[in-house]
């Protein structure tokens, strides 16, 4: 992956010299097998950029923090959709953004890597050998077969090569999706549960929600400047609080279901909500379920870049309300 | 200090006896995550090392807590206090979290004491447990905490071979051990030495050495440093770091009212949230994310020390492990110490 990182640094340096004010990419993280979002503002800072199978973050949401700046952003195939979605919704001025696409052979599940690497082993280089990532360390090479070690979302990914980008780096990535794996396996498993068990499942996972709102903050579809759940009007003012600030099960249900409906049809499937959750709530089950229902209801309908829920046609046979 | 032995196979029977007399709060596993929760059966308890996601502070300072109920039915005002605490045993607390109780005590037990916190604190017996492994994010040694130290517990257990060395550290602990004396045995030679040896081994396992000397004073000169803005660029502004922090103690007070009935409760707040310290006027003294993030680090690394003479961080590593964008307090400390003024 050395070549990809090299060309990323070169292009970033060039863009920063040519007028891009902020280049949003990845740098090495402080923890073993990690990366972090990185913001280069000077050409020499481009030397810190990396791309490897730990660059799991979707960086697109950061673009809305720089409305007046000329920006560039690194996107993988699964992140790219968020740029067009946010531009379509006029949260981003696409003209000001250089979208730099990187082909992606899948992201490694960090926990699986840590379980197999000896502690405190520094990863010196990552090599992609077909269906395997090889981590080079001072203690030798550690191969990680993709099929057994990629993040769940990557095992069913068919967007390995980003589309709609301004600049595409590296070589075309080979698809990694396991054709035998049903992307909706998890959703179907929950759907198949008897009502009581289904309720117990959601009670359990929502019951441990901390309401830290990391899922909202990271989500590129959660683009409201003020969230409906953030209107701090206390009860004595008879204000409309959608959820109590206190953590409790009904309000955690309320929060997650409303959030899922707000992003329905707009979720681009990056699964960042699920990755950031400190208590591992399987939020993609909700997002995938809604995507599945939308597909079943409107799958055949012509839709613009904004998706079927935003499409409007005067000859629509159904009433608006 | 009194010292006893507890055979490993007697731990669960002891906890089972305690469970009959006290509300037993212990580490339990749910979907491979650890939480401290009241248990109904000792079979639910997850023994061994490992860090809970949410620190045990929530036992003394719950994430949401009702303060009182009120009713204005018929034009009057009736207040009903909801102060209650059951005698409890809090089992399986690691040294970093034991220290965190001292940090919280400094805040909640200062005059006027917080009655809700105090009552729970008084009615709870804490059984600490030494670590048997060091996580890659741990750095408690920076704060002079040893992974086998029981300070802050009433009774502290350290696994040594087939037994636990039992340190009886407070009058509360003494009372507990006396009451359940049939479970304990006399200390034998070699156990204390083995515990010390464990301390040595674990001390060598910290992956990152952190030095905090002179940090509060140094930070004082860096309030306006551009570093905070730079650091905040990747911060999501979520509440993970504060909610998993064993010493964060900011709370918000809100009313919920339905018709003539209502309740006032307090719940954890997070300085990274946009509405943190938002004034009624709409003014927010920390309107930008970098100001809120800076507040978090100043509170951990300076304010707490200046106000209460105790460090506001215990080096548990939870925020390091769980920050989705790798804001690593150990790195912040090292960077800050190296910054020019």
XYZ file of C-alpha atoms in Angstrom:
662
model
C 0.000 0.000 0.000
C 3.144 2.098 -0.044
C 2.536 3.291 -3.617
C -0.987 4.422 -2.781
C 0.210 6.365 0.248
C 2.985 7.912 -1.858
C 0.654 9.089 -4.598
C -1.772 10.362 -1.965
C 0.980 12.487 -0.433
C 2.060 13.793 -3.800
C -1.430 14.749 -4.876
C -2.227 16.315 -1.508
C 0.929 18.364 -1.610
C 0.117 19.484 -5.148
C -3.476 20.396 -4.277
C -2.361 22.348 -1.214
C 0.094 24.288 -3.382
C -2.580 24.926 -5.961
C -5.063 26.595 -3.652
C -6.746 23.874 -1.604
C -6.835 25.229 1.934
C -7.654 22.056 3.882
C -6.872 18.529 2.757
C -8.804 15.977 4.806
C -7.229 12.535 4.877
C -5.831 9.952 7.255
C -2.701 9.846 9.386
C -1.312 7.046 11.529
C -3.075 6.676 14.870
C -1.493 6.464 18.321
C -2.803 2.961 18.956
C -1.691 -0.274 17.414
C -3.454 -0.924 14.095
C -5.206 2.426 13.936
C -5.524 5.525 11.806
C -7.093 8.888 12.495
C -8.616 11.750 10.528
C -5.957 14.265 9.608
C -6.215 17.827 8.311
C -3.317 19.098 6.229
C -3.227 22.829 5.611
C 0.340 23.195 4.303
C 2.011 21.172 1.510
C 4.691 19.835 3.874
C 2.019 18.316 6.129
C 1.023 15.994 3.282
C 3.928 13.767 4.339
C 1.852 12.605 7.314
C -0.934 11.193 5.175
C -1.416 7.441 4.955
C -3.812 4.951 3.474
C -4.069 1.438 4.891
C -6.780 -1.018 5.982
C -7.276 0.881 9.258
C -8.568 4.035 7.522
C -12.110 3.096 8.376
C -13.456 6.593 9.122
C -15.810 8.340 6.722
C -14.297 11.828 6.470
C -17.090 13.436 4.474
C -18.980 14.894 7.439
C -15.960 17.086 8.256
C -16.509 18.978 4.996
C -19.519 20.803 6.434
C -17.194 22.418 8.983
C -15.399 24.329 6.215
C -18.177 26.004 4.189
C -15.991 28.896 3.073
C -12.803 27.031 2.335
C -11.489 25.184 -0.668
C -11.203 21.636 0.547
C -10.140 18.214 -0.614
C -11.231 14.971 0.970
C -10.119 11.347 0.702
C -13.006 8.958 0.102
C -13.318 5.219 -0.162
C -16.118 3.773 -2.250
C -18.474 3.534 0.716
C -17.788 7.160 1.763
C -18.175 8.736 -1.659
C -21.971 8.588 -1.744
C -22.117 10.974 1.195
C -20.457 13.772 -0.801
C -23.054 13.694 -3.574
C -25.861 13.341 -1.039
C -24.734 16.343 1.001
C -24.093 18.375 -2.151
C -27.543 17.456 -3.474
C -29.052 18.652 -0.200
C -27.021 21.842 -0.558
C -25.024 21.326 2.613
C -21.871 21.347 0.516
C -20.737 23.470 -2.360
C -19.383 20.744 -4.630
C -17.419 23.322 -6.677
C -15.183 24.054 -3.688
C -14.346 20.411 -3.013
C -11.802 18.145 -4.659
C -12.879 14.591 -3.991
C -9.898 12.247 -3.975
C -10.952 8.636 -4.412
C -8.909 5.705 -3.182
C -9.677 2.154 -4.286
C -10.251 0.025 -1.212
C -9.731 -3.682 -0.738
C -11.602 -3.624 2.564
C -10.889 -2.495 6.097
C -9.540 -4.890 8.710
C -11.581 -5.399 11.863
C -9.221 -3.873 14.422
C -10.182 -6.263 17.185
C -9.345 -9.270 15.073
C -5.957 -7.815 14.234
C -5.212 -7.096 17.885
C -6.230 -10.591 18.874
C -3.640 -12.057 16.503
C -0.739 -9.617 16.779
C 1.572 -9.835 19.801
C 1.025 -6.809 22.071
C 3.011 -3.640 21.371
C 4.116 -4.852 17.957
C 4.571 -1.908 15.673
C 3.191 -2.343 12.177
C 5.876 -1.085 9.804
C 4.116 -1.651 6.508
C 0.965 -3.124 5.074
C 0.998 -5.073 1.869
C -2.057 -6.141 -0.065
C -1.498 -9.570 -1.619
C -4.685 -10.468 -3.422
C -7.126 -11.716 -0.830
C -4.769 -11.145 2.069
C -3.315 -8.172 3.886
C 0.188 -8.814 5.151
C 1.274 -6.732 8.116
C 5.021 -6.310 8.265
C 6.414 -5.918 11.771
C 9.805 -6.165 13.455
C 8.750 -9.637 14.599
C 7.958 -10.804 11.104
C 5.018 -10.939 8.736
C 1.445 -11.461 9.841
C -0.997 -12.425 7.092
C -4.679 -11.538 7.498
C -6.955 -13.267 5.078
C -9.660 -10.821 4.073
C -12.532 -13.244 4.267
C -11.816 -13.940 7.927
C -10.660 -10.530 9.096
C -12.460 -7.713 7.291
C -15.081 -5.524 8.943
C -18.594 -6.897 8.415
C -19.558 -4.066 6.053
C -16.541 -4.802 3.850
C -17.408 -8.465 3.440
C -20.532 -7.513 1.496
C -19.130 -4.377 -0.148
C -19.445 -3.939 -3.888
C -18.246 -0.328 -3.870
C -14.520 -0.972 -3.713
C -13.818 1.641 -6.378
C -15.203 5.104 -5.654
C -17.312 6.802 -8.305
C -18.045 10.483 -8.923
C -14.640 11.587 -7.685
C -12.415 14.309 -9.112
C -9.228 12.362 -8.768
C -8.848 8.611 -8.575
C -5.600 7.271 -7.162
C -3.992 3.853 -7.271
C -5.011 0.743 -9.133
C -8.498 -0.631 -9.446
C -9.395 -2.683 -6.386
C -10.637 -6.200 -6.852
C -14.065 -6.861 -5.352
C -13.860 -8.527 -1.951
C -17.536 -9.251 -1.388
C -18.222 -12.825 -0.503
C -20.972 -13.743 -2.987
C -22.290 -16.372 -0.625
C -22.896 -13.886 2.105
C -26.294 -12.194 2.162
C -25.885 -8.482 2.963
C -29.231 -8.606 4.754
C -28.401 -11.691 6.802
C -28.509 -9.784 10.090
C -31.760 -8.004 9.280
C -33.430 -11.234 8.276
C -32.294 -12.943 11.458
C -33.949 -10.257 13.583
C -37.075 -10.243 11.401
C -37.389 -13.981 11.923
C -37.418 -13.693 15.716
C -40.719 -14.173 17.531
C -42.142 -10.841 18.739
C -41.115 -11.403 22.364
C -37.519 -12.227 21.505
C -37.337 -9.336 19.078
C -38.467 -6.969 21.821
C -35.968 -8.481 24.249
C -33.195 -8.026 21.688
C -33.909 -4.320 21.194
C -34.495 -3.789 24.912
C -31.066 -5.218 25.556
C -29.151 -3.174 22.999
C -31.050 0.097 23.468
C -30.979 -0.467 27.222
C -27.238 0.094 27.227
C -27.300 3.205 25.031
C -25.371 5.972 26.782
C -26.910 8.693 24.646
C -23.453 10.007 23.872
C -24.771 10.847 20.392
C -21.594 9.662 18.690
C -23.787 7.902 16.086
C -25.386 11.227 15.233
C -22.218 13.305 15.274
C -20.379 10.994 12.924
C -23.256 10.442 10.505
C -23.017 12.305 7.191
C -26.790 12.015 6.801
C -27.314 13.684 10.203
C -26.701 17.061 8.686
C -29.181 19.249 10.583
C -27.462 22.253 12.108
C -29.658 21.807 15.150
C -30.850 18.349 16.019
C -34.461 17.772 17.053
C -33.079 16.047 20.151
C -31.004 19.007 21.127
C -33.718 21.554 21.749
C -33.030 22.109 25.394
C -36.381 23.509 26.409
C -37.148 22.244 29.878
C -40.515 20.803 30.771
C -41.593 23.658 33.014
C -41.552 25.952 30.012
C -43.950 23.499 28.391
C -41.491 23.139 25.581
C -41.511 20.225 23.253
C -38.665 17.967 24.289
C -38.516 14.994 22.001
C -36.583 12.934 24.475
C -35.722 13.480 28.099
C -32.099 14.270 28.672
C -32.044 11.497 31.250
C -31.093 8.085 30.018
C -34.035 5.708 30.041
C -35.170 2.863 27.840
C -38.272 4.392 26.192
C -36.390 7.547 25.278
C -33.445 5.588 23.936
C -35.865 3.674 21.719
C -37.404 6.951 20.675
C -34.051 8.501 19.867
C -32.796 5.598 17.777
C -36.016 5.020 15.874
C -36.510 8.698 15.079
C -32.892 8.964 14.014
C -33.221 5.932 11.754
C -36.330 7.444 10.142
C -34.619 10.816 9.698
C -31.795 9.218 7.777
C -34.011 6.731 5.928
C -33.420 6.996 2.213
C -30.412 9.188 2.916
C -28.151 6.739 4.735
C -25.299 5.876 2.400
C -24.355 2.725 4.295
C -20.915 3.745 5.576
C -21.733 2.075 8.928
C -19.859 4.715 10.884
C -22.722 4.929 13.410
C -22.155 1.327 14.306
C -18.370 1.615 14.395
C -18.279 4.556 16.795
C -20.851 3.185 19.248
C -19.059 2.569 22.565
C -21.647 -0.043 23.580
C -21.885 -1.741 20.186
C -25.513 -1.147 19.338
C -26.028 -2.797 15.930
C -27.418 0.357 14.337
C -26.909 -0.845 10.782
C -29.721 -3.329 11.337
C -32.112 -0.380 11.512
C -30.572 1.416 8.555
C -30.534 -1.721 6.420
C -34.093 -2.609 7.368
C -35.300 0.810 6.237
C -33.265 0.609 3.033
C -34.818 -2.778 2.384
C -38.356 -1.441 2.895
C -37.654 1.574 0.673
C -36.363 -0.726 -2.022
C -39.460 -2.936 -1.735
C -41.820 0.035 -1.881
C -40.122 2.326 -4.371
C -37.391 0.199 -5.898
C -38.777 0.489 -9.411
C -39.493 4.216 -9.250
C -37.163 6.618 -11.040
C -35.133 8.507 -8.473
C -32.637 11.336 -8.684
C -29.372 11.508 -6.813
C -31.419 12.260 -3.715
C -33.116 8.851 -3.662
C -36.770 7.878 -3.946
C -37.861 9.582 -0.723
C -36.804 12.974 -2.071
C -38.150 12.480 -5.590
C -41.257 14.374 -6.639
C -43.198 14.104 -9.874
C -46.424 16.039 -10.671
C -47.922 12.875 -12.139
C -47.245 10.812 -9.039
C -50.319 8.601 -8.591
C -50.223 9.001 -4.804
C -51.274 12.122 -2.931
C -48.495 13.974 -1.123
C -50.325 13.851 2.208
C -3.859 -3.175 57.975
C -5.238 -6.621 58.435
C -4.492 -9.279 55.899
C -6.317 -12.547 55.212
C -6.616 -15.210 52.568
C -9.606 -16.286 50.543
C -9.444 -19.497 48.581
C -10.501 -18.955 44.985
C -13.311 -21.483 45.164
C -14.760 -19.604 48.131
C -15.160 -16.298 46.314
C -18.476 -17.029 44.634
C -19.990 -18.648 47.763
C -18.939 -15.531 49.711
C -20.505 -13.243 47.120
C -23.621 -15.377 47.219
C -23.850 -14.860 50.981
C -23.306 -11.122 50.527
C -26.029 -11.067 47.905
C -28.525 -12.234 50.542
C -27.767 -9.267 52.775
C -26.780 -6.552 50.337
C -27.573 -5.394 46.868
C -24.624 -6.906 45.031
C -23.249 -4.814 42.175
C -20.635 -6.649 40.142
C -19.105 -6.874 36.674
C -21.393 -8.667 34.237
C -20.870 -9.356 30.583
C -23.336 -8.413 27.866
C -22.465 -8.994 24.202
C -18.774 -9.147 25.157
C -18.963 -5.798 26.991
C -18.466 -5.377 30.731
C -20.845 -3.389 32.913
C -21.261 -3.052 36.676
C -24.811 -4.072 37.412
C -26.833 -5.407 40.328
C -26.881 -9.190 40.059
C -29.550 -11.610 41.139
C -27.313 -14.637 40.931
C -23.547 -14.885 41.314
C -23.490 -16.922 38.101
C -23.954 -13.615 36.253
C -20.657 -12.270 37.568
C -17.763 -12.067 35.144
C -14.582 -12.706 37.074
C -11.151 -11.847 35.803
C -9.496 -8.830 34.344
C -11.024 -6.454 31.858
C -12.287 -2.913 31.923
C -15.953 -2.038 32.086
C -17.220 0.280 29.340
C -18.996 2.540 31.807
C -16.993 3.150 34.956
C -18.378 2.110 38.343
C -18.892 5.782 39.251
C -22.422 5.274 37.955
C -23.195 3.375 41.116
C -22.624 6.505 43.257
C -23.480 9.051 40.605
C -26.016 7.473 38.240
C -26.328 8.686 34.678
C -29.880 9.778 35.466
C -31.143 10.322 38.980
C -34.448 11.623 40.241
C -34.033 14.362 42.871
C -37.643 14.969 43.809
C -41.193 14.842 42.540
C -43.647 17.675 42.725
C -47.342 18.206 42.353
C -49.241 21.458 41.941
C -52.667 19.822 41.988
C -55.323 22.124 43.466
C -53.107 25.205 43.500
C -50.766 23.975 46.249
C -47.279 22.636 45.991
C -46.306 19.241 47.288
C -42.665 18.189 47.165
C -41.609 14.614 47.610
C -37.932 13.854 47.955
C -36.703 10.742 46.195
C -33.628 10.110 48.299
C -33.033 6.419 48.755
C -30.140 4.008 48.900
C -29.979 0.314 49.647
C -27.049 -1.215 51.553
C -24.847 -2.485 48.783
C -21.609 -4.240 48.004
C -19.757 -2.979 44.972
C -17.528 -5.820 43.869
C -14.585 -6.073 41.512
C -13.304 -2.508 41.337
C -9.865 -2.045 39.805
C -7.230 0.311 41.262
C -7.791 3.131 38.739
C -11.503 3.180 39.453
C -10.825 2.995 43.196
C -8.820 6.206 42.820
C -11.659 7.771 40.856
C -13.871 7.558 43.951
C -11.407 9.811 45.779
C -11.630 12.287 42.895
C -15.428 12.250 43.010
C -15.442 12.465 46.824
C -13.475 15.706 46.629
C -16.289 17.190 44.565
C -19.413 15.678 46.044
C -18.381 15.541 49.701
C -17.218 19.156 49.929
C -19.585 21.471 51.768
C -22.451 21.512 51.177
C -22.233 17.762 50.711
C -24.235 16.148 47.960
C -26.753 14.085 49.922
C -27.604 11.761 47.048
C -23.992 10.832 46.464
C -23.131 10.672 50.178
C -25.958 8.352 51.054
C -24.980 5.817 48.386
C -21.324 6.148 49.292
C -22.026 5.535 52.983
C -24.226 2.534 52.380
C -21.846 0.801 49.996
C -18.975 -1.502 50.865
C -16.351 -1.559 48.130
C -14.461 -4.739 47.313
C -11.516 -3.924 45.104
C -9.626 -6.320 42.917
C -6.069 -6.140 41.596
C -5.450 -6.212 37.879
C -3.945 -9.336 36.390
C -3.117 -7.709 33.069
C -2.411 -4.246 31.705
C -4.449 -3.050 28.699
C -2.613 -1.257 25.865
C -4.408 1.988 26.764
C -3.705 1.863 30.521
C -1.467 4.492 32.118
C -2.480 4.554 35.789
C 1.196 4.487 36.790
C 1.462 8.103 35.602
C -0.696 8.993 38.603
C 1.212 6.833 41.043
C -1.383 4.078 40.991
C -0.188 0.507 40.989
C -2.320 -2.166 39.293
C -2.342 -4.157 42.550
C -3.112 -1.310 44.926
C -6.267 -1.377 47.030
C -6.387 2.230 48.273
C -9.990 3.357 48.142
C -11.469 -0.087 48.720
C -12.839 -1.340 52.013
C -11.589 -4.824 51.234
C -9.158 -5.527 48.434
C -8.485 -8.838 46.710
C -5.342 -9.772 44.811
C -5.185 -13.022 42.934
C -2.104 -15.004 43.903
C -2.062 -18.543 42.554
C -5.007 -20.459 44.008
C -5.916 -17.816 46.562
C -6.819 -14.162 46.878
C -4.782 -12.105 49.234
C -7.355 -10.104 51.177
C -6.433 -6.669 52.473
C -8.826 -5.260 55.028
C -8.424 -1.539 54.627
C -11.194 0.287 56.484
C -13.474 -0.192 59.512
C -16.283 -1.017 57.058
C -14.090 -3.675 55.517
C -13.157 -5.031 58.933
C -16.797 -5.357 59.868
C -17.580 -7.200 56.646
C -14.698 -9.639 57.003
C -15.565 -10.277 60.670
C -19.167 -10.957 59.792
C -18.240 -13.483 57.114
C -15.126 -14.785 58.860
C -15.838 -18.431 58.051
C -14.839 -17.727 54.440
C -11.432 -16.312 55.286
C -8.205 -17.878 56.405
C -5.068 -16.541 57.977
C -2.374 -15.066 55.858
C 0.488 -17.417 55.034
C 4.090 -16.626 54.200
C 4.934 -15.826 50.601
C 1.587 -14.448 49.478
C 2.375 -10.796 50.086
C 5.699 -11.278 48.315
C 3.951 -12.883 45.359
C 1.630 -9.892 45.159
C 4.615 -7.547 45.113
C 6.173 -9.620 42.356
C 2.955 -9.273 40.346
C 3.199 -5.525 40.784
C 6.697 -5.569 39.300
C 5.614 -7.681 36.342
C 2.592 -5.537 35.569
C 4.540 -2.305 35.941
C 6.725 -3.431 33.076
C 3.741 -3.960 30.798
C 2.584 -0.381 30.265
C 2.975 0.343 26.558
C 3.215 4.103 26.921
C 5.059 5.884 29.730
C 3.297 9.057 30.698
C 4.788 11.836 32.813
C 2.505 14.459 34.260
C 4.970 16.505 36.285
C 4.339 20.216 36.152
C 1.358 19.784 33.866
C -1.156 22.016 35.705
C 1.241 24.972 35.687
C 2.285 24.350 32.109
C -1.305 24.246 30.913
C -1.952 27.587 32.570
C 0.254 29.222 29.979
C -1.313 27.408 27.028
C -4.960 28.450 27.229
C -4.737 30.408 23.988
C -2.387 28.075 22.176
C -3.499 27.130 18.626
C -2.988 23.468 19.552
C -6.555 23.180 20.916
C -8.125 24.286 17.664
C -5.907 21.893 15.765
C -6.784 19.003 18.074
C -10.496 19.750 17.856
C -10.540 19.424 14.068
C -11.080 15.701 14.256
C -13.188 15.730 17.445
C -16.751 14.626 16.709
C -18.238 16.498 19.642
C -19.843 13.356 21.028
C -20.049 12.434 24.694
C -18.058 9.190 24.699
C -14.927 10.411 26.488
C -16.878 12.065 29.279
C -19.446 9.305 29.723
C -16.819 6.580 29.993
C -14.582 8.710 32.238
C -14.501 7.545 35.859
C -13.928 11.078 37.130
C -16.128 13.265 34.895
C -18.860 14.608 37.090
C -20.641 17.414 35.250
C -24.375 17.125 35.407
C -27.440 18.914 34.153
C -30.676 19.417 36.048
C -33.974 19.266 34.199
C -37.652 19.060 34.977
C -40.138 16.814 33.311
C -43.687 17.947 33.786
C -46.984 16.367 32.795
C -50.048 18.387 33.802
C -49.838 19.022 37.551
C -47.210 16.373 38.195
C -43.533 16.588 37.586
C -40.112 15.420 38.572
C -36.746 17.050 38.759
C -33.777 14.932 37.865
C -30.155 15.330 37.170
C -28.193 13.509 34.543
C -24.674 13.379 33.234
C -23.669 16.193 30.963
C -20.701 16.318 28.609
C -18.568 19.363 27.931
C -18.302 18.394 24.275
C -22.038 18.866 23.725
C -23.186 22.020 21.957
C -25.647 22.883 24.735
C -23.107 22.453 27.544
C -23.221 25.615 29.695
C -25.501 27.246 27.145
C -27.003 30.263 28.899
C -30.691 31.142 28.916
C -29.832 34.214 26.871
C -28.569 31.988 24.082
C -24.983 32.947 24.819
C -22.518 30.119 25.177
C -19.161 30.912 26.761
C -17.701 27.912 24.912
C -19.465 28.199 21.598
C -16.704 26.607 19.540
C -15.831 22.935 19.712
C -12.171 23.672 20.432
C -13.183 25.608 23.541
C -15.218 22.687 24.793
C -12.487 20.167 24.037
C -9.931 22.401 25.724
C -12.222 22.542 28.732
C -12.222 18.773 28.944
C -8.424 18.554 29.019
C -8.029 21.535 31.328
C -10.533 20.021 33.713
C -8.791 16.627 33.712
C -5.247 17.896 33.803
C -5.363 21.230 35.591
C -8.604 22.519 37.137
C -9.211 19.431 39.217
C -5.682 19.540 40.563
C -5.896 23.276 41.293
C -9.279 23.082 43.001
C -9.103 19.850 44.945
C -5.390 18.992 45.024
C -6.096 15.660 43.369
C -5.476 14.769 39.725
C -8.606 14.670 37.579
C -7.427 11.697 35.537
C -6.671 8.211 36.832
C -5.161 6.717 33.688
C -7.842 4.067 33.146
C -7.502 4.453 29.368
C -11.223 4.221 28.592
C -11.328 7.467 26.597
C -8.197 6.375 24.742
C -9.731 3.040 23.828
C -13.154 4.356 22.874
C -12.596 7.684 21.124
C -13.704 7.012 17.547
C -11.168 9.480 16.144
C -8.183 8.578 18.320
C -7.911 11.640 20.535
C -5.446 10.124 22.973
C -5.030 11.919 26.299
C -1.551 10.378 26.728
C -0.491 12.015 23.501
C -2.148 15.298 24.525
C -0.155 15.240 27.776
C 3.118 14.568 25.961
C 2.407 17.236 23.326
C 1.414 19.848 25.886
C 4.562 19.222 27.918
C 6.623 19.842 24.805
C 4.842 22.959 23.567
C 6.518 26.336 23.677
C 4.526 29.072 25.366
